[in-house]
Short mmCIF file of N, CA and C in Angstrom, two decimals:
data_model
loop_
_atom_site.label_atom_id
_atom_site.label_comp_id
_atom_site.label_asym_id
_atom_site.label_seq_id
_atom_site.Cartn_x
_atom_site.Cartn_y
_atom_site.Cartn_z
N UNK L 25 0.86 -1.17 0.00
CA UNK L 25 0.00 0.00 0.00
C UNK L 25 0.90 1.23 0.00
N UNK L 26 0.67 2.14 -0.93
CA UNK L 26 1.46 3.37 -1.02
C UNK L 26 1.09 4.35 0.08
N UNK L 27 2.10 5.09 0.53
CA UNK L 27 1.87 6.11 1.56
C UNK L 27 2.54 7.40 1.12
N UNK L 28 1.81 8.49 1.23
CA UNK L 28 2.34 9.83 0.95
C UNK L 28 2.41 10.58 2.26
N UNK L 29 3.51 11.30 2.48
CA UNK L 29 3.61 12.15 3.66
C UNK L 29 3.77 13.60 3.23
N UNK L 30 3.23 14.50 4.02
CA UNK L 30 3.26 15.93 3.70
C UNK L 30 4.31 16.67 4.52
N UNK L 31 4.99 15.96 5.40
CA UNK L 31 6.01 16.56 6.26
C UNK L 31 7.13 15.53 6.40
N UNK L 32 8.39 15.94 6.16
CA UNK L 32 9.48 14.97 6.17
C UNK L 32 9.71 14.26 7.51
N UNK L 33 9.21 14.82 8.60
CA UNK L 33 9.41 14.15 9.89
C UNK L 33 8.70 12.80 9.95
N UNK L 34 7.73 12.57 9.07
CA UNK L 34 7.01 11.30 9.06
C UNK L 34 7.70 10.25 8.18
N UNK L 35 8.72 10.64 7.44
CA UNK L 35 9.42 9.68 6.59
C UNK L 35 10.05 8.55 7.39
N UNK L 36 10.58 8.86 8.56
CA UNK L 36 11.19 7.82 9.40
C UNK L 36 10.14 6.84 9.93
N UNK L 37 8.93 7.35 10.19
CA UNK L 37 7.86 6.49 10.72
C UNK L 37 7.25 5.60 9.65
N UNK L 38 7.39 6.01 8.40
CA UNK L 38 6.80 5.25 7.29
C UNK L 38 7.86 5.05 6.21
N UNK L 39 8.75 4.09 6.39
CA UNK L 39 9.79 3.86 5.39
C UNK L 39 9.20 3.62 4.01
N UNK L 40 9.81 4.23 3.01
CA UNK L 40 9.34 4.08 1.64
C UNK L 40 8.24 5.03 1.24
N UNK L 41 7.82 5.90 2.16
CA UNK L 41 6.76 6.85 1.84
C UNK L 41 7.27 7.89 0.85
N UNK L 42 6.34 8.49 0.14
CA UNK L 42 6.63 9.54 -0.83
C UNK L 42 6.39 10.90 -0.18
N UNK L 43 7.40 11.79 -0.25
CA UNK L 43 7.25 13.14 0.30
C UNK L 43 6.61 14.04 -0.75
N UNK L 44 5.41 14.53 -0.46
CA UNK L 44 4.64 15.35 -1.39
C UNK L 44 4.49 16.74 -0.78
N UNK L 45 5.02 17.75 -1.50
CA UNK L 45 5.02 19.12 -0.95
C UNK L 45 4.56 20.12 -2.01
N UNK L 46 4.28 21.33 -1.56
CA UNK L 46 3.89 22.42 -2.45
C UNK L 46 5.13 22.97 -3.16
N UNK L 47 4.90 23.69 -4.23
CA UNK L 47 5.99 24.23 -5.04
C UNK L 47 6.99 25.05 -4.23
N UNK L 48 6.49 25.89 -3.33
CA UNK L 48 7.40 26.75 -2.56
C UNK L 48 8.24 25.99 -1.53
N UNK L 49 8.00 24.71 -1.35
CA UNK L 49 8.76 23.90 -0.39
C UNK L 49 9.74 22.94 -1.06
N UNK L 50 9.70 22.83 -2.39
CA UNK L 50 10.52 21.84 -3.10
C UNK L 50 12.00 22.04 -2.85
N UNK L 51 12.52 23.25 -3.06
CA UNK L 51 13.95 23.50 -2.93
C UNK L 51 14.49 23.14 -1.57
N UNK L 52 13.77 23.53 -0.53
CA UNK L 52 14.19 23.26 0.86
C UNK L 52 14.32 21.75 1.10
N UNK L 53 13.32 20.99 0.69
CA UNK L 53 13.33 19.54 0.95
C UNK L 53 14.29 18.80 0.03
N UNK L 54 14.42 19.25 -1.20
CA UNK L 54 15.39 18.63 -2.11
C UNK L 54 16.81 18.87 -1.62
N UNK L 55 17.07 20.08 -1.13
CA UNK L 55 18.40 20.40 -0.60
C UNK L 55 18.73 19.56 0.63
N UNK L 56 17.71 19.14 1.37
CA UNK L 56 17.91 18.30 2.54
C UNK L 56 18.12 16.84 2.16
N UNK L 57 18.08 16.55 0.85
CA UNK L 57 18.35 15.20 0.37
C UNK L 57 17.14 14.31 0.21
N UNK L 58 15.95 14.87 0.30
CA UNK L 58 14.73 14.07 0.14
C UNK L 58 14.35 13.94 -1.32
N UNK L 59 13.77 12.79 -1.68
CA UNK L 59 13.17 12.63 -3.00
C UNK L 59 11.81 13.32 -2.91
N UNK L 60 11.62 14.35 -3.70
CA UNK L 60 10.46 15.22 -3.54
C UNK L 60 9.50 15.10 -4.72
N UNK L 61 8.23 15.00 -4.39
CA UNK L 61 7.15 15.12 -5.36
C UNK L 61 6.48 16.46 -5.11
N UNK L 62 6.35 17.28 -6.15
CA UNK L 62 5.66 18.54 -6.01
C UNK L 62 4.19 18.32 -6.34
N UNK L 63 3.32 18.89 -5.55
CA UNK L 63 1.88 18.81 -5.81
C UNK L 63 1.42 20.18 -6.27
N UNK L 64 0.96 20.24 -7.50
CA UNK L 64 0.44 21.49 -8.07
C UNK L 64 -1.07 21.36 -8.19
N UNK L 65 -1.78 22.26 -7.53
CA UNK L 65 -3.23 22.30 -7.67
C UNK L 65 -3.56 23.07 -8.94
N UNK L 66 -4.17 22.40 -9.88
CA UNK L 66 -4.55 23.01 -11.16
C UNK L 66 -5.93 23.61 -11.02
N UNK L 67 -6.01 24.93 -11.17
CA UNK L 67 -7.27 25.65 -11.10
C UNK L 67 -7.40 26.48 -12.37
N UNK L 68 -8.59 26.97 -12.68
CA UNK L 68 -8.75 27.73 -13.92
C UNK L 68 -7.74 28.86 -14.10
N UNK L 69 -7.32 29.50 -13.03
CA UNK L 69 -6.40 30.64 -13.13
C UNK L 69 -4.96 30.28 -13.46
N UNK L 70 -4.56 29.01 -13.29
CA UNK L 70 -3.16 28.68 -13.55
C UNK L 70 -2.95 27.64 -14.65
N UNK L 71 -3.99 27.32 -15.39
CA UNK L 71 -3.87 26.31 -16.45
C UNK L 71 -2.79 26.69 -17.45
N UNK L 72 -2.78 27.93 -17.89
CA UNK L 72 -1.81 28.33 -18.92
C UNK L 72 -0.39 28.45 -18.35
N UNK L 73 -0.25 28.46 -17.04
CA UNK L 73 1.07 28.55 -16.40
C UNK L 73 1.62 27.19 -15.99
N UNK L 74 0.87 26.13 -16.24
CA UNK L 74 1.22 24.81 -15.75
C UNK L 74 2.63 24.39 -16.16
N UNK L 75 2.95 24.54 -17.42
CA UNK L 75 4.27 24.12 -17.89
C UNK L 75 5.38 24.86 -17.14
N UNK L 76 5.22 26.15 -16.94
CA UNK L 76 6.21 26.94 -16.21
C UNK L 76 6.31 26.52 -14.75
N UNK L 77 5.18 26.24 -14.11
CA UNK L 77 5.18 25.80 -12.72
C UNK L 77 5.91 24.47 -12.58
N UNK L 78 5.63 23.55 -13.50
CA UNK L 78 6.29 22.24 -13.47
C UNK L 78 7.79 22.38 -13.70
N UNK L 79 8.18 23.22 -14.66
CA UNK L 79 9.60 23.43 -14.95
C UNK L 79 10.31 24.04 -13.74
N UNK L 80 9.64 24.96 -13.06
CA UNK L 80 10.22 25.56 -11.86
C UNK L 80 10.44 24.51 -10.78
N UNK L 81 9.46 23.62 -10.61
CA UNK L 81 9.59 22.56 -9.61
C UNK L 81 10.76 21.64 -9.92
N UNK L 82 10.92 21.28 -11.17
CA UNK L 82 12.03 20.41 -11.58
C UNK L 82 13.36 21.13 -11.35
N UNK L 83 13.42 22.41 -11.69
CA UNK L 83 14.64 23.19 -11.47
C UNK L 83 15.00 23.28 -9.98
N UNK L 84 13.98 23.27 -9.13
CA UNK L 84 14.20 23.33 -7.68
C UNK L 84 14.58 21.96 -7.09
N UNK L 85 14.42 20.89 -7.88
CA UNK L 85 14.83 19.57 -7.41
C UNK L 85 13.74 18.52 -7.31
N UNK L 86 12.53 18.83 -7.75
CA UNK L 86 11.46 17.82 -7.72
C UNK L 86 11.81 16.69 -8.67
N UNK L 87 11.60 15.48 -8.22
CA UNK L 87 11.82 14.31 -9.07
C UNK L 87 10.53 13.79 -9.67
N UNK L 88 9.42 14.31 -9.17
CA UNK L 88 8.11 13.93 -9.68
C UNK L 88 7.21 15.15 -9.62
N UNK L 89 6.38 15.31 -10.63
CA UNK L 89 5.41 16.40 -10.68
C UNK L 89 4.02 15.76 -10.65
N UNK L 90 3.23 16.15 -9.67
CA UNK L 90 1.87 15.65 -9.55
C UNK L 90 0.92 16.83 -9.67
N UNK L 91 -0.09 16.69 -10.50
CA UNK L 91 -1.04 17.77 -10.74
C UNK L 91 -2.43 17.28 -10.36
N UNK L 92 -3.09 18.06 -9.50
CA UNK L 92 -4.43 17.73 -9.00
C UNK L 92 -5.39 18.82 -9.43
N UNK L 93 -6.31 18.51 -10.36
CA UNK L 93 -7.25 19.54 -10.83
C UNK L 93 -8.39 19.82 -9.85
N UNK L 94 -8.81 21.09 -9.83
CA UNK L 94 -9.96 21.53 -9.03
C UNK L 94 -10.78 22.49 -9.88
N UNK L 95 -11.98 22.11 -10.25
CA UNK L 95 -12.87 23.02 -10.96
C UNK L 95 -12.42 23.40 -12.36
N UNK L 96 -11.62 22.54 -12.99
CA UNK L 96 -11.11 22.82 -14.32
C UNK L 96 -12.03 22.15 -15.34
N UNK L 97 -12.35 22.86 -16.43
CA UNK L 97 -13.27 22.29 -17.41
C UNK L 97 -12.56 21.26 -18.30
N UNK L 98 -13.34 20.58 -19.14
CA UNK L 98 -12.83 19.50 -19.98
C UNK L 98 -11.73 19.95 -20.93
N UNK L 99 -11.90 21.11 -21.52
CA UNK L 99 -10.90 21.61 -22.47
C UNK L 99 -9.57 21.84 -21.75
N UNK L 100 -9.63 22.45 -20.57
CA UNK L 100 -8.40 22.70 -19.82
C UNK L 100 -7.76 21.41 -19.34
N UNK L 101 -8.55 20.38 -19.02
CA UNK L 101 -7.98 19.09 -18.64
C UNK L 101 -7.17 18.49 -19.78
N UNK L 102 -7.71 18.57 -20.98
CA UNK L 102 -7.00 18.03 -22.14
C UNK L 102 -5.73 18.86 -22.41
N UNK L 103 -5.85 20.18 -22.33
CA UNK L 103 -4.69 21.06 -22.51
C UNK L 103 -3.59 20.71 -21.48
N UNK L 104 -3.99 20.53 -20.23
CA UNK L 104 -3.03 20.20 -19.18
C UNK L 104 -2.39 18.85 -19.44
N UNK L 105 -3.16 17.89 -19.92
CA UNK L 105 -2.59 16.57 -20.22
C UNK L 105 -1.51 16.67 -21.29
N UNK L 106 -1.75 17.47 -22.32
CA UNK L 106 -0.75 17.65 -23.37
C UNK L 106 0.50 18.33 -22.81
N UNK L 107 0.31 19.37 -22.02
CA UNK L 107 1.44 20.09 -21.44
C UNK L 107 2.25 19.18 -20.51
N UNK L 108 1.57 18.36 -19.73
CA UNK L 108 2.29 17.48 -18.81
C UNK L 108 3.05 16.39 -19.56
N UNK L 109 2.53 15.96 -20.69
CA UNK L 109 3.28 15.01 -21.53
C UNK L 109 4.58 15.66 -22.00
N UNK L 110 4.51 16.92 -22.37
CA UNK L 110 5.71 17.66 -22.78
C UNK L 110 6.70 17.79 -21.62
N UNK L 111 6.19 18.05 -20.44
CA UNK L 111 7.05 18.16 -19.25
C UNK L 111 7.79 16.84 -19.04
N UNK L 112 7.05 15.73 -19.09
CA UNK L 112 7.67 14.42 -18.87
C UNK L 112 8.77 14.15 -19.88
N UNK L 113 8.51 14.49 -21.14
CA UNK L 113 9.49 14.25 -22.19
C UNK L 113 10.66 15.22 -22.12
N UNK L 114 10.38 16.51 -22.02
CA UNK L 114 11.44 17.52 -22.06
C UNK L 114 12.30 17.54 -20.80
N UNK L 115 11.68 17.33 -19.65
CA UNK L 115 12.41 17.44 -18.39
C UNK L 115 12.82 16.08 -17.81
N UNK L 116 12.45 14.99 -18.50
CA UNK L 116 12.78 13.63 -18.05
C UNK L 116 12.41 13.44 -16.58
N UNK L 117 11.18 13.79 -16.27
CA UNK L 117 10.69 13.69 -14.89
C UNK L 117 9.40 12.89 -14.90
N UNK L 118 9.15 12.18 -13.82
CA UNK L 118 7.91 11.44 -13.68
C UNK L 118 6.77 12.43 -13.46
N UNK L 119 5.65 12.20 -14.12
CA UNK L 119 4.49 13.08 -14.00
C UNK L 119 3.27 12.24 -13.61
N UNK L 120 2.52 12.73 -12.66
CA UNK L 120 1.26 12.10 -12.27
C UNK L 120 0.17 13.15 -12.41
N UNK L 121 -0.76 12.90 -13.30
CA UNK L 121 -1.89 13.80 -13.49
C UNK L 121 -3.10 13.11 -12.89
N UNK L 122 -3.69 13.70 -11.87
CA UNK L 122 -4.76 13.06 -11.13
C UNK L 122 -6.10 13.13 -11.86
N UNK L 123 -6.10 12.56 -13.06
CA UNK L 123 -7.32 12.38 -13.84
C UNK L 123 -7.27 10.96 -14.40
N UNK L 124 -8.37 10.52 -14.88
CA UNK L 124 -8.42 9.24 -15.56
C UNK L 124 -9.35 9.37 -16.74
N UNK L 125 -9.33 8.40 -17.60
CA UNK L 125 -10.23 8.47 -18.75
C UNK L 125 -11.59 7.90 -18.37
N UNK L 126 -12.60 8.47 -18.94
CA UNK L 126 -13.95 7.97 -18.73
C UNK L 126 -14.05 6.54 -19.22
N UNK L 127 -13.36 6.24 -20.31
CA UNK L 127 -13.37 4.87 -20.87
C UNK L 127 -12.82 3.87 -19.86
N UNK L 128 -11.76 4.24 -19.14
CA UNK L 128 -11.19 3.34 -18.14
C UNK L 128 -12.13 3.16 -16.96
N UNK L 129 -12.80 4.22 -16.55
CA UNK L 129 -13.80 4.09 -15.47
C UNK L 129 -14.87 3.08 -15.86
N UNK L 130 -15.32 3.16 -17.11
CA UNK L 130 -16.36 2.23 -17.58
C UNK L 130 -15.82 0.81 -17.73
N UNK L 131 -14.60 0.69 -18.24
CA UNK L 131 -14.04 -0.63 -18.54
C UNK L 131 -13.64 -1.40 -17.28
N UNK L 132 -13.15 -0.70 -16.26
CA UNK L 132 -12.66 -1.38 -15.07
C UNK L 132 -13.01 -0.60 -13.81
N UNK L 133 -14.31 -0.52 -13.49
CA UNK L 133 -14.71 0.27 -12.33
C UNK L 133 -14.15 -0.25 -11.01
N UNK L 134 -13.89 -1.54 -10.90
CA UNK L 134 -13.36 -2.07 -9.64
C UNK L 134 -11.96 -1.53 -9.34
N UNK L 135 -11.23 -1.09 -10.35
CA UNK L 135 -9.91 -0.52 -10.13
C UNK L 135 -9.99 0.78 -9.32
N UNK L 136 -11.17 1.37 -9.24
CA UNK L 136 -11.35 2.63 -8.54
C UNK L 136 -11.99 2.44 -7.17
N UNK L 137 -12.13 1.21 -6.73
CA UNK L 137 -12.67 0.90 -5.41
C UNK L 137 -11.52 0.67 -4.43
N UNK L 138 -10.44 1.42 -4.62
CA UNK L 138 -9.24 1.28 -3.81
C UNK L 138 -9.32 2.19 -2.59
N UNK L 139 -8.57 1.85 -1.58
CA UNK L 139 -8.52 2.67 -0.38
C UNK L 139 -7.13 3.26 -0.16
N UNK L 140 -6.31 3.19 -1.20
CA UNK L 140 -4.96 3.74 -1.08
C UNK L 140 -4.69 4.69 -2.23
N UNK L 141 -3.69 5.53 -2.12
CA UNK L 141 -2.66 5.53 -1.09
C UNK L 141 -3.18 6.11 0.22
N UNK L 142 -2.42 5.88 1.26
CA UNK L 142 -2.69 6.56 2.52
C UNK L 142 -1.90 7.86 2.51
N UNK L 143 -2.48 8.91 3.05
CA UNK L 143 -1.84 10.22 3.09
C UNK L 143 -1.64 10.62 4.55
N UNK L 144 -0.39 10.89 4.92
CA UNK L 144 -0.09 11.35 6.27
C UNK L 144 0.02 12.87 6.20
N UNK L 145 -0.95 13.53 6.78
CA UNK L 145 -0.94 14.99 6.78
C UNK L 145 0.15 15.51 7.71
N UNK L 146 0.43 16.79 7.62
CA UNK L 146 1.51 17.38 8.42
C UNK L 146 1.31 17.15 9.91
N UNK L 147 0.06 17.10 10.39
CA UNK L 147 -0.19 16.90 11.82
C UNK L 147 -0.18 15.44 12.23
N UNK L 148 0.09 14.53 11.27
CA UNK L 148 0.17 13.10 11.57
C UNK L 148 -1.12 12.34 11.34
N UNK L 149 -2.19 13.03 10.99
CA UNK L 149 -3.45 12.36 10.69
C UNK L 149 -3.30 11.56 9.40
N UNK L 150 -3.75 10.32 9.43
CA UNK L 150 -3.66 9.44 8.26
C UNK L 150 -5.05 9.33 7.63
N UNK L 151 -5.14 9.74 6.36
CA UNK L 151 -6.40 9.66 5.62
C UNK L 151 -6.20 8.79 4.39
N UNK L 152 -7.26 8.13 3.91
CA UNK L 152 -7.12 7.34 2.70
C UNK L 152 -7.22 8.21 1.44
N UNK L 153 -6.51 7.85 0.43
CA UNK L 153 -6.59 8.34 -0.94
C UNK L 153 -6.09 9.77 -1.14
N UNK L 154 -6.73 10.76 -0.50
CA UNK L 154 -6.33 12.15 -0.76
C UNK L 154 -6.88 13.06 0.34
N UNK L 155 -6.29 14.24 0.44
CA UNK L 155 -6.82 15.24 1.36
C UNK L 155 -8.26 15.53 0.98
N UNK L 156 -9.08 15.82 1.95
CA UNK L 156 -10.50 16.05 1.71
C UNK L 156 -11.35 14.87 2.19
N UNK L 157 -10.68 13.79 2.58
CA UNK L 157 -11.41 12.61 3.08
C UNK L 157 -11.14 12.40 4.56
N UNK L 158 -10.99 13.50 5.30
CA UNK L 158 -10.67 13.43 6.72
C UNK L 158 -11.73 12.68 7.52
N UNK L 159 -12.95 12.71 7.04
CA UNK L 159 -14.03 11.98 7.70
C UNK L 159 -13.72 10.49 7.77
N UNK L 160 -12.89 10.00 6.85
CA UNK L 160 -12.54 8.58 6.76
C UNK L 160 -11.16 8.30 7.36
N UNK L 161 -10.64 9.22 8.15
CA UNK L 161 -9.29 9.09 8.71
C UNK L 161 -9.14 7.81 9.52
N UNK L 162 -7.93 7.25 9.44
CA UNK L 162 -7.60 6.07 10.24
C UNK L 162 -7.26 6.46 11.66
N UNK L 163 -6.75 7.67 11.84
CA UNK L 163 -6.33 8.16 13.14
C UNK L 163 -5.03 8.92 12.98
N UNK L 164 -4.31 9.09 14.08
CA UNK L 164 -3.03 9.79 14.04
C UNK L 164 -1.91 8.78 13.99
N UNK L 165 -0.86 9.16 13.27
CA UNK L 165 0.26 8.25 13.07
C UNK L 165 0.99 8.00 14.37
N UNK L 166 1.08 6.79 14.71
CA UNK L 166 1.88 6.29 15.81
C UNK L 166 2.53 5.06 15.23
N UNK L 167 1.72 4.06 15.04
CA UNK L 167 2.15 2.83 14.40
C UNK L 167 1.22 2.57 13.23
N UNK L 168 1.74 2.67 12.02
CA UNK L 168 0.92 2.45 10.84
C UNK L 168 0.32 1.04 10.83
N UNK L 169 1.06 -0.01 11.17
CA UNK L 169 0.43 -1.34 11.19
C UNK L 169 -0.74 -1.43 12.17
N UNK L 170 -0.62 -0.76 13.33
CA UNK L 170 -1.73 -0.77 14.30
C UNK L 170 -2.95 -0.03 13.74
N UNK L 171 -2.70 1.11 13.08
CA UNK L 171 -3.81 1.85 12.47
C UNK L 171 -4.52 1.00 11.43
N UNK L 172 -3.74 0.34 10.58
CA UNK L 172 -4.32 -0.48 9.52
C UNK L 172 -5.12 -1.65 10.09
N UNK L 173 -4.62 -2.26 11.15
CA UNK L 173 -5.30 -3.40 11.75
C UNK L 173 -6.66 -3.01 12.34
N UNK L 174 -6.76 -1.78 12.85
CA UNK L 174 -8.00 -1.34 13.49
C UNK L 174 -8.97 -0.65 12.54
N UNK L 175 -8.56 -0.43 11.30
CA UNK L 175 -9.34 0.37 10.35
C UNK L 175 -10.27 -0.49 9.52
N UNK L 176 -11.50 -0.02 9.35
CA UNK L 176 -12.46 -0.66 8.44
C UNK L 176 -12.50 0.15 7.15
N UNK L 177 -11.93 -0.34 6.06
CA UNK L 177 -11.89 0.42 4.81
C UNK L 177 -13.21 0.41 4.02
N UNK L 178 -14.20 -0.35 4.48
CA UNK L 178 -15.44 -0.48 3.71
C UNK L 178 -16.17 0.84 3.48
N UNK L 179 -16.23 1.77 4.46
CA UNK L 179 -16.86 3.07 4.17
C UNK L 179 -16.17 3.83 3.03
N UNK L 180 -14.86 3.65 2.89
CA UNK L 180 -14.14 4.30 1.80
C UNK L 180 -14.52 3.64 0.48
N UNK L 181 -14.63 2.33 0.48
CA UNK L 181 -15.07 1.63 -0.75
C UNK L 181 -16.49 2.07 -1.13
N UNK L 182 -17.36 2.25 -0.12
CA UNK L 182 -18.72 2.73 -0.39
C UNK L 182 -18.67 4.12 -1.02
N UNK L 183 -17.82 4.99 -0.48
CA UNK L 183 -17.64 6.32 -1.05
C UNK L 183 -17.19 6.21 -2.51
N UNK L 184 -16.24 5.32 -2.78
CA UNK L 184 -15.75 5.13 -4.15
C UNK L 184 -16.87 4.69 -5.08
N UNK L 185 -17.73 3.81 -4.60
CA UNK L 185 -18.84 3.34 -5.43
C UNK L 185 -19.79 4.49 -5.82
N UNK L 186 -20.12 5.33 -4.84
CA UNK L 186 -21.01 6.47 -5.11
C UNK L 186 -20.31 7.46 -6.05
N UNK L 187 -19.03 7.73 -5.80
CA UNK L 187 -18.28 8.66 -6.65
C UNK L 187 -18.16 8.13 -8.07
N UNK L 188 -18.03 6.82 -8.21
CA UNK L 188 -17.92 6.22 -9.54
C UNK L 188 -19.19 6.48 -10.36
N UNK L 189 -20.34 6.32 -9.75
CA UNK L 189 -21.61 6.58 -10.45
C UNK L 189 -21.64 8.03 -10.92
N UNK L 190 -21.22 8.94 -10.07
CA UNK L 190 -21.21 10.36 -10.43
C UNK L 190 -20.17 10.65 -11.51
N UNK L 191 -19.02 10.02 -11.41
CA UNK L 191 -17.97 10.25 -12.39
C UNK L 191 -18.37 9.72 -13.76
N UNK L 192 -19.07 8.60 -13.79
CA UNK L 192 -19.50 8.03 -15.07
C UNK L 192 -20.56 8.90 -15.75
N UNK L 193 -21.23 9.74 -14.98
CA UNK L 193 -22.20 10.66 -15.56
C UNK L 193 -21.50 11.83 -16.25
N UNK L 194 -20.21 12.03 -15.96
CA UNK L 194 -19.41 13.07 -16.60
C UNK L 194 -19.11 12.62 -18.02
N UNK L 195 -19.45 13.42 -18.98
CA UNK L 195 -19.33 12.99 -20.37
C UNK L 195 -18.02 13.35 -21.04
N UNK L 196 -17.12 13.99 -20.34
CA UNK L 196 -15.84 14.37 -20.93
C UNK L 196 -14.91 13.18 -21.10
N UNK L 197 -13.82 13.35 -21.86
CA UNK L 197 -12.88 12.25 -22.06
C UNK L 197 -11.99 11.99 -20.85
N UNK L 198 -11.81 13.00 -20.00
CA UNK L 198 -11.00 12.86 -18.80
C UNK L 198 -11.84 13.19 -17.57
N UNK L 199 -11.57 12.50 -16.49
CA UNK L 199 -12.33 12.67 -15.26
C UNK L 199 -11.34 12.90 -14.12
N UNK L 200 -11.60 13.91 -13.32
CA UNK L 200 -10.78 14.18 -12.14
C UNK L 200 -11.31 13.32 -10.99
N UNK L 201 -10.75 12.11 -10.88
CA UNK L 201 -11.26 11.13 -9.92
C UNK L 201 -11.19 11.64 -8.49
N UNK L 202 -10.07 12.22 -8.05
CA UNK L 202 -9.95 12.70 -6.68
C UNK L 202 -10.95 13.82 -6.41
N UNK L 203 -11.20 14.65 -7.40
CA UNK L 203 -12.18 15.72 -7.21
C UNK L 203 -13.57 15.14 -7.02
N UNK L 204 -13.90 14.09 -7.79
CA UNK L 204 -15.20 13.43 -7.59
C UNK L 204 -15.28 12.82 -6.19
N UNK L 205 -14.19 12.23 -5.73
CA UNK L 205 -14.19 11.65 -4.38
C UNK L 205 -14.41 12.70 -3.31
N UNK L 206 -13.67 13.80 -3.39
CA UNK L 206 -13.79 14.81 -2.33
C UNK L 206 -15.15 15.51 -2.37
N UNK L 207 -15.66 15.76 -3.56
CA UNK L 207 -17.01 16.38 -3.66
C UNK L 207 -18.07 15.43 -3.13
N UNK L 208 -17.96 14.15 -3.47
CA UNK L 208 -18.93 13.17 -2.99
C UNK L 208 -18.86 13.06 -1.48
N UNK L 209 -17.64 13.01 -0.94
CA UNK L 209 -17.48 12.93 0.52
C UNK L 209 -18.09 14.16 1.19
N UNK L 210 -17.86 15.33 0.63
CA UNK L 210 -18.42 16.57 1.20
C UNK L 210 -19.95 16.52 1.13
N UNK L 211 -20.48 16.02 0.03
CA UNK L 211 -21.93 15.91 -0.12
C UNK L 211 -22.53 14.92 0.85
N UNK L 212 -21.86 13.80 1.04
CA UNK L 212 -22.36 12.80 2.00
C UNK L 212 -22.30 13.35 3.41
N UNK L 213 -21.24 14.10 3.72
CA UNK L 213 -21.09 14.67 5.07
C UNK L 213 -22.21 15.67 5.34
N UNK L 214 -22.56 16.50 4.34
CA UNK L 214 -23.59 17.52 4.57
C UNK L 214 -24.98 16.93 4.62
N UNK L 215 -25.16 15.72 4.08
CA UNK L 215 -26.49 15.13 4.08
C UNK L 215 -26.73 14.25 5.30
N UNK L 216 -25.71 14.10 6.14
CA UNK L 216 -25.85 13.25 7.34
C UNK L 216 -26.63 13.96 8.42
#
């Protein structure tokens, strides 16, 4: 099971975890010798700047560029996908674009009923999949094996099932899966 940490102090507690930080933190953590993944939130205001933001992160020492869309329309998602392909090729860096194809959702919906990766927030709270799912938190990091042993992942799978139905109603070629998850979770929380 993959684990992402948002603060390097948790790297020792979770060997093999991926350090995921904001653009303004890349240089500091790369200089400290960490393998850094930069997380860029893609919003309508920065779509045209994406290539420059990614290049800046690589120049600062990021070894992976991860882009998470929020409220971006279908045209901008496709534009961002093309730009990120160029980043991967030109900068020889790993790129993760947090979207999926609608065709893949339809072809293999069970692949989206996952409860990982686990994300360790800066305060040590462990949540499944992505920030925004704090309602489904496992608890605070002490012993990851103990947290996993006590955790029931079925509510997260239920959330994934509901989000999948909503995502399949999206008619675009690309779907922001994490955005569907967080919106669905927020909607379920407000209806309780």
